[in-house]
Short mmCIF file of C-alpha atoms in Angstrom, two decimals:
data_model
loop_
_atom_site.label_atom_id
_atom_site.label_comp_id
_atom_site.label_asym_id
_atom_site.label_seq_id
_atom_site.Cartn_x
_atom_site.Cartn_y
_atom_site.Cartn_z
CA MET O 13 3.49 12.99 13.68
CA SER O 14 1.86 15.30 11.03
CA GLN O 15 -1.39 15.37 9.96
CA LYS O 16 -2.47 13.32 7.12
CA THR O 17 -3.67 15.49 4.24
CA LYS O 18 -5.58 14.54 1.08
CA LYS O 19 -3.84 13.56 -1.79
CA THR O 20 -5.00 14.33 -5.39
CA PHE O 21 -3.64 11.89 -8.26
CA HIS O 22 -4.52 12.03 -12.05
CA LYS O 23 -7.30 9.51 -13.15
CA ARG O 24 -6.58 6.34 -14.83
CA PRO O 25 -8.42 4.08 -17.17
CA GLN O 26 -9.50 1.09 -15.06
CA HIS O 27 -11.51 -2.31 -16.34
CA GLU O 28 -14.88 -2.50 -15.85
CA GLU O 29 -14.50 -4.54 -12.45
CA GLU O 30 -12.57 -1.57 -10.97
CA THR O 31 -15.06 0.66 -11.14
CA GLU O 32 -17.55 -1.02 -9.62
CA THR O 33 -18.32 -0.04 -5.67
CA THR O 34 -16.65 -2.20 -2.79
CA LEU O 35 -16.88 -2.44 0.58
CA TYR O 36 -14.46 -1.26 3.31
CA GLU O 37 -14.78 -2.99 6.95
CA GLY O 38 -13.60 -2.03 10.34
CA ARG O 39 -13.36 1.31 12.37
CA ASN O 40 -9.83 2.24 11.27
CA GLU O 41 -10.12 1.42 7.80
CA VAL O 42 -13.61 3.40 7.35
CA MET O 43 -12.62 6.55 9.76
CA GLU O 44 -9.54 6.62 7.11
CA LEU O 45 -11.77 6.27 4.17
CA LEU O 46 -13.92 9.13 5.31
CA ARG O 47 -10.70 11.34 6.66
CA ALA O 48 -9.30 10.84 3.04
CA GLY O 49 -12.45 12.46 1.55
CA ARG O 50 -13.53 9.63 -0.13
CA THR O 51 -16.98 9.44 -1.53
CA VAL O 52 -19.22 6.86 0.59
CA ASP O 53 -22.30 6.04 -0.68
CA LYS O 54 -23.77 3.99 2.05
CA LEU O 55 -22.63 3.11 5.89
CA PHE O 56 -23.92 0.24 7.51
CA VAL O 57 -23.59 0.11 11.18
CA ALA O 58 -24.65 -2.22 14.36
CA PRO O 59 -26.96 -0.20 16.76
CA ASP O 60 -24.66 0.53 19.09
CA GLN O 61 -23.31 4.05 18.23
CA ASN O 62 -21.42 5.36 21.20
CA GLY O 63 -17.46 6.49 21.12
CA ARG O 64 -15.45 6.30 18.01
CA MET O 65 -18.46 4.84 16.07
CA ALA O 66 -20.62 7.80 16.59
CA ASP O 67 -17.76 9.69 15.27
CA ILE O 68 -17.82 7.54 12.37
CA VAL O 69 -21.61 8.12 12.15
CA ALA O 70 -21.23 11.95 12.12
CA MET O 71 -18.46 12.26 9.48
CA ALA O 72 -20.17 9.84 7.23
CA LYS O 73 -23.52 12.25 7.40
CA ALA O 74 -21.52 14.99 7.12
CA ALA O 75 -20.19 13.70 3.73
CA GLY O 76 -23.61 13.08 2.59
CA ALA O 77 -23.27 9.24 2.82
CA VAL O 78 -26.60 7.33 3.65
CA VAL O 79 -26.54 5.62 7.35
CA THR O 80 -28.23 2.47 7.68
CA GLN O 81 -28.78 0.54 11.07
CA VAL O 82 -28.60 -3.03 10.28
CA ASP O 83 -28.05 -6.18 12.77
CA ARG O 84 -24.65 -7.69 13.14
CA ARG O 85 -25.46 -10.63 11.52
CA LYS O 86 -26.35 -8.55 8.66
CA LEU O 87 -22.80 -7.32 8.62
CA ASP O 88 -21.37 -10.57 9.02
CA ALA O 89 -22.99 -11.91 5.95
CA MET O 90 -22.06 -8.90 4.11
CA SER O 91 -18.31 -9.12 5.59
CA GLU O 92 -15.45 -10.19 3.32
CA THR O 93 -13.05 -9.85 5.84
CA GLY O 94 -15.05 -11.24 8.86
CA VAL O 95 -13.77 -8.53 11.23
CA HIS O 96 -16.17 -5.67 10.28
CA GLN O 97 -15.93 -4.32 14.04
CA GLY O 98 -19.69 -3.23 13.53
CA VAL O 99 -19.18 -0.94 10.46
CA ILE O 100 -19.17 -1.42 6.45
CA ALA O 101 -18.89 0.98 4.23
CA GLN O 102 -19.46 1.00 0.49
CA ALA O 103 -17.67 3.10 -1.62
CA ALA O 104 -15.95 3.32 -5.26
CA ALA O 105 -13.21 1.04 -5.61
CA HIS O 106 -9.90 1.88 -4.94
CA GLU O 107 -8.31 3.97 -8.00
CA TYR O 108 -4.79 3.09 -8.95
CA VAL O 109 -2.17 5.75 -9.83
CA SER O 110 0.53 6.05 -12.40
CA LEU O 111 4.11 5.89 -12.32
CA GLU O 112 4.25 9.69 -12.67
CA ASP O 113 1.94 10.09 -9.82
CA ILE O 114 4.53 8.57 -7.76
CA LEU O 115 6.93 10.13 -8.91
CA GLN O 116 5.40 13.72 -8.23
CA THR O 117 4.45 12.88 -5.35
CA ALA O 118 8.13 12.82 -4.23
CA ALA O 119 8.84 15.89 -6.11
CA ASP O 120 6.24 17.35 -4.63
CA ARG O 121 7.49 16.77 -0.63
CA GLY O 122 11.06 17.80 -1.86
CA GLU O 123 12.12 14.13 -1.39
CA GLN O 124 14.36 11.28 -3.34
CA PRO O 125 11.67 8.72 -4.41
CA LEU O 126 11.41 5.74 -2.11
CA ILE O 127 9.13 3.29 -3.87
CA MET O 128 8.09 -0.30 -3.14
CA ILE O 129 7.57 -2.59 -5.90
CA CYS O 130 6.00 -6.28 -5.01
CA ASP O 131 6.87 -8.84 -7.65
CA GLY O 132 3.72 -11.14 -7.48
CA LEU O 133 2.07 -11.21 -4.13
CA THR O 134 -0.69 -13.17 -3.73
CA ASP O 135 -2.19 -13.12 -0.40
CA PRO O 136 -3.92 -9.80 0.28
CA HIS O 137 -2.81 -9.53 3.94
CA ASN O 138 0.60 -9.47 2.66
CA LEU O 139 -0.29 -6.99 0.34
CA GLY O 140 -1.99 -4.82 2.97
CA ALA O 141 0.96 -4.97 5.16
CA VAL O 142 3.22 -3.73 2.79
CA ILE O 143 1.17 -0.92 2.04
CA ARG O 144 1.09 -0.24 5.49
CA SER O 145 4.58 -0.58 6.03
CA ALA O 146 5.34 1.66 2.78
CA GLU O 147 3.03 4.34 4.09
CA THR O 148 4.46 4.69 7.32
CA ALA O 149 7.95 4.81 6.05
CA GLY O 150 7.26 7.82 4.30
CA ALA O 151 7.56 6.10 0.50
CA HIS O 152 6.23 7.42 -1.91
CA GLY O 153 4.16 4.86 -3.60
CA VAL O 154 3.61 1.06 -4.19
CA ILE O 155 3.74 -0.65 -7.60
CA ILE O 156 2.03 -3.76 -8.46
CA PRO O 157 1.56 -5.97 -11.52
CA LYS O 158 -2.09 -6.67 -13.25
CA ARG O 159 -1.14 -10.48 -13.89
CA ARG O 160 -0.37 -12.97 -10.75
CA SER O 161 -0.86 -10.57 -8.18
CA VAL O 162 -3.74 -9.73 -5.54
CA GLY O 163 -4.88 -6.30 -6.18
CA LEU O 164 -6.40 -3.76 -3.79
CA THR O 165 -9.52 -6.26 -2.51
CA ALA O 166 -11.47 -5.44 0.74
CA THR O 167 -9.08 -8.18 2.59
CA ALA O 168 -5.90 -5.35 1.51
CA ALA O 169 -7.36 -2.42 2.27
CA LYS O 170 -8.46 -3.89 5.73
CA ALA O 171 -4.56 -5.21 6.53
CA SER O 172 -3.29 -1.94 5.63
CA ALA O 173 -5.08 -0.68 8.59
CA GLY O 174 -6.12 2.86 6.68
CA ALA O 175 -2.86 3.44 5.16
CA ILE O 176 -4.05 2.71 1.83
CA GLU O 177 -6.15 6.05 1.91
CA HIS O 178 -2.68 7.79 2.21
CA ILE O 179 -0.27 6.37 -0.49
CA GLY O 180 -0.26 5.85 -3.81
CA VAL O 181 -0.87 2.21 -5.65
CA ALA O 182 0.44 1.81 -9.70
CA ARG O 183 -0.80 -1.65 -11.28
CA VAL O 184 1.37 -2.12 -14.12
CA THR O 185 1.01 -4.16 -17.19
CA ASN O 186 4.54 -4.86 -17.10
CA LEU O 187 6.63 -4.67 -14.29
CA SER O 188 10.01 -4.96 -16.21
CA ALA O 189 9.02 -2.01 -18.45
CA ALA O 190 8.08 -0.44 -15.29
CA ILE O 191 11.32 -0.86 -13.85
CA ASP O 192 12.93 0.56 -16.95
CA THR O 193 10.97 3.40 -16.46
CA LEU O 194 12.35 3.88 -13.08
CA LYS O 195 15.57 3.47 -14.02
CA GLU O 196 15.47 6.23 -16.98
CA LYS O 197 14.27 8.73 -14.42
CA GLY O 198 17.36 8.04 -12.28
CA VAL O 199 15.87 5.46 -9.63
CA TRP O 200 18.28 2.67 -8.51
CA VAL O 201 15.96 -0.60 -7.92
CA PHE O 202 17.40 -3.25 -5.58
CA GLY O 203 15.90 -6.57 -5.48
CA ALA O 204 15.10 -8.29 -2.07
CA ASP O 205 16.55 -12.00 -2.10
CA ALA O 206 17.99 -14.17 0.88
CA GLY O 207 20.85 -15.00 -1.44
CA GLY O 208 21.76 -11.26 -2.22
CA ASP O 209 25.21 -10.53 -2.70
CA THR O 210 25.33 -7.22 -0.74
CA SER O 211 23.67 -7.08 2.82
CA LEU O 212 21.21 -4.14 3.24
CA TYR O 213 23.38 -2.53 5.33
CA GLN O 214 25.80 -2.01 2.87
CA THR O 215 23.33 -0.82 0.20
CA ASN O 216 22.79 2.94 -0.39
CA PHE O 217 19.59 3.84 0.02
CA VAL O 218 19.61 7.73 0.56
CA GLY O 219 19.37 8.32 -3.39
CA ALA O 220 16.26 7.59 -5.57
CA THR O 221 15.40 4.39 -4.78
CA ALA O 222 12.81 1.26 -5.45
CA ILE O 223 13.22 -1.90 -3.37
CA VAL O 224 11.64 -5.22 -4.97
CA ILE O 225 9.48 -7.92 -2.62
CA GLY O 226 9.48 -11.00 -4.77
CA SER O 227 6.40 -13.31 -4.37
CA GLU O 228 5.35 -15.38 -0.96
CA GLY O 229 6.77 -18.95 -2.96
CA SER O 230 9.23 -18.27 -5.47
CA GLY O 231 10.25 -15.11 -4.50
CA LEU O 232 11.54 -12.44 -7.47
CA SER O 233 10.69 -13.55 -11.20
CA ARG O 234 13.68 -13.89 -13.31
CA LEU O 235 13.22 -10.80 -15.53
CA VAL O 236 12.63 -8.85 -12.65
CA ARG O 237 15.77 -10.08 -10.67
CA GLU O 238 17.71 -9.34 -14.14
CA LYS O 239 16.47 -5.69 -14.41
CA CYS O 240 17.47 -4.76 -10.77
CA ASP O 241 20.79 -2.43 -10.06
CA GLY O 242 21.31 -4.98 -7.57
CA ILE O 243 20.43 -7.75 -5.51
CA VAL O 244 20.03 -7.20 -1.44
CA SER O 245 19.80 -9.38 1.38
CA ILE O 246 18.46 -9.15 5.29
CA PRO O 247 21.40 -11.07 7.29
CA MET O 248 19.47 -13.87 9.19
CA LYS O 249 20.76 -14.99 12.77
CA GLY O 250 18.18 -17.65 13.72
CA ARG O 251 17.33 -20.80 12.18
CA VAL O 252 14.82 -19.87 10.20
CA ASN O 253 16.62 -18.13 6.83
CA SER O 254 13.45 -16.17 5.66
CA LEU O 255 11.34 -13.55 6.14
CA ASN O 256 7.63 -13.17 5.69
CA ALA O 257 7.51 -10.67 2.67
CA SER O 258 5.68 -7.60 4.42
CA ALA O 259 8.12 -8.33 7.30
CA ALA O 260 11.34 -8.26 4.75
CA ALA O 261 9.78 -5.19 3.35
CA ALA O 262 9.11 -3.53 6.71
CA VAL O 263 12.85 -4.32 7.63
CA LEU O 264 13.94 -2.59 4.02
CA LEU O 265 12.01 0.42 4.39
CA TYR O 266 13.24 1.40 7.77
CA GLU O 267 16.89 1.02 6.66
CA ALA O 268 16.10 3.14 4.06
CA VAL O 269 14.39 5.47 6.55
CA ARG O 270 17.74 5.46 8.95
CA GLN O 271 19.84 6.29 6.13
CA ARG O 272 18.09 9.14 5.04
CA ILE O 273 17.72 10.36 8.49
CA GLY O 274 21.09 10.19 8.93
CA GLU O 275 21.99 12.07 5.94
CA GLU O 276 19.59 15.09 6.99
CA GLN O 277 21.19 15.53 10.18
CA HIS O 278 24.71 15.32 8.43
CA GLY O 279 23.89 17.46 5.51
#
C-alpha cells in the first residue's frame, strides 16, 4: 500500500464546543494521530512502555507532547470508549473541512470524486466504521449533517481505526443544499435503500459519484431521497433483508472501486 501523506485543509469557523481538546484512545488511533502531524498536547500512558507503545511515546516526545505515566485505573476513569489499550492522547478536536476541500482532494489526485454522505447516523461506531471504509476505498471525503447526527466524537474516531486522520469530513448545515451543490459540480448522487429500483451492480459509479447512506432506524430522509439522482439497492439473498449502515456503505464503496479499477484497466 502507498504511504499516507498529511493533508492540509482550509480552516473553517467552528462552534465553541468543536474547538476544545478531546481524547483519542487506543494504540492505532494515537499512532495515526501522530503520523498525521496533529498537535498532541498530552499523552497519558500506562507504565508498560515496550514494543509499539515505546514507538508511540518516542513519536509523541519528538513532536513536543508532554508524556505522563499514569496508573491504568486513571486511564480507565479518563476513557470515553472503554478500550484505551494503555494510551490516551489529548489533542485539539478534529477540524471539519468544506465541500470544496473534498472536491479539491479529488482534483489533486486527478480522480473523479467519490464521496460518502451519511444522512443522520446517530451511532458513533457506525460513523467511525463508515469513515474507515471510505478511507480504505480511496474516497475523497465524507459528509455529515450538523443536526440529528453524531459528530466526530472520541468513539467515532476510535471506530475509524485511525482513518479519520487521512480523510476529510464535512459537517453541513443543510444536507439537501449540500447535495444541490454537488450536483451543480457534476456529481451524481445515489441514495441507498432496500426498496431502490436499481441494483448497485447496474449503477455506474465510474464518474463523479456521491453515495448516501440513511440513518440506522428510518433510512433516507424524504428531502434527501428526493434530491438523489437515483435510489440503488443491494441484493439480499438471505432471510434478513437489510444490512448495518456501515456494512452497506462498504459494499457500495467497493462496487465503485471495482468499477473504477475496471475502467482504468480498459481505458
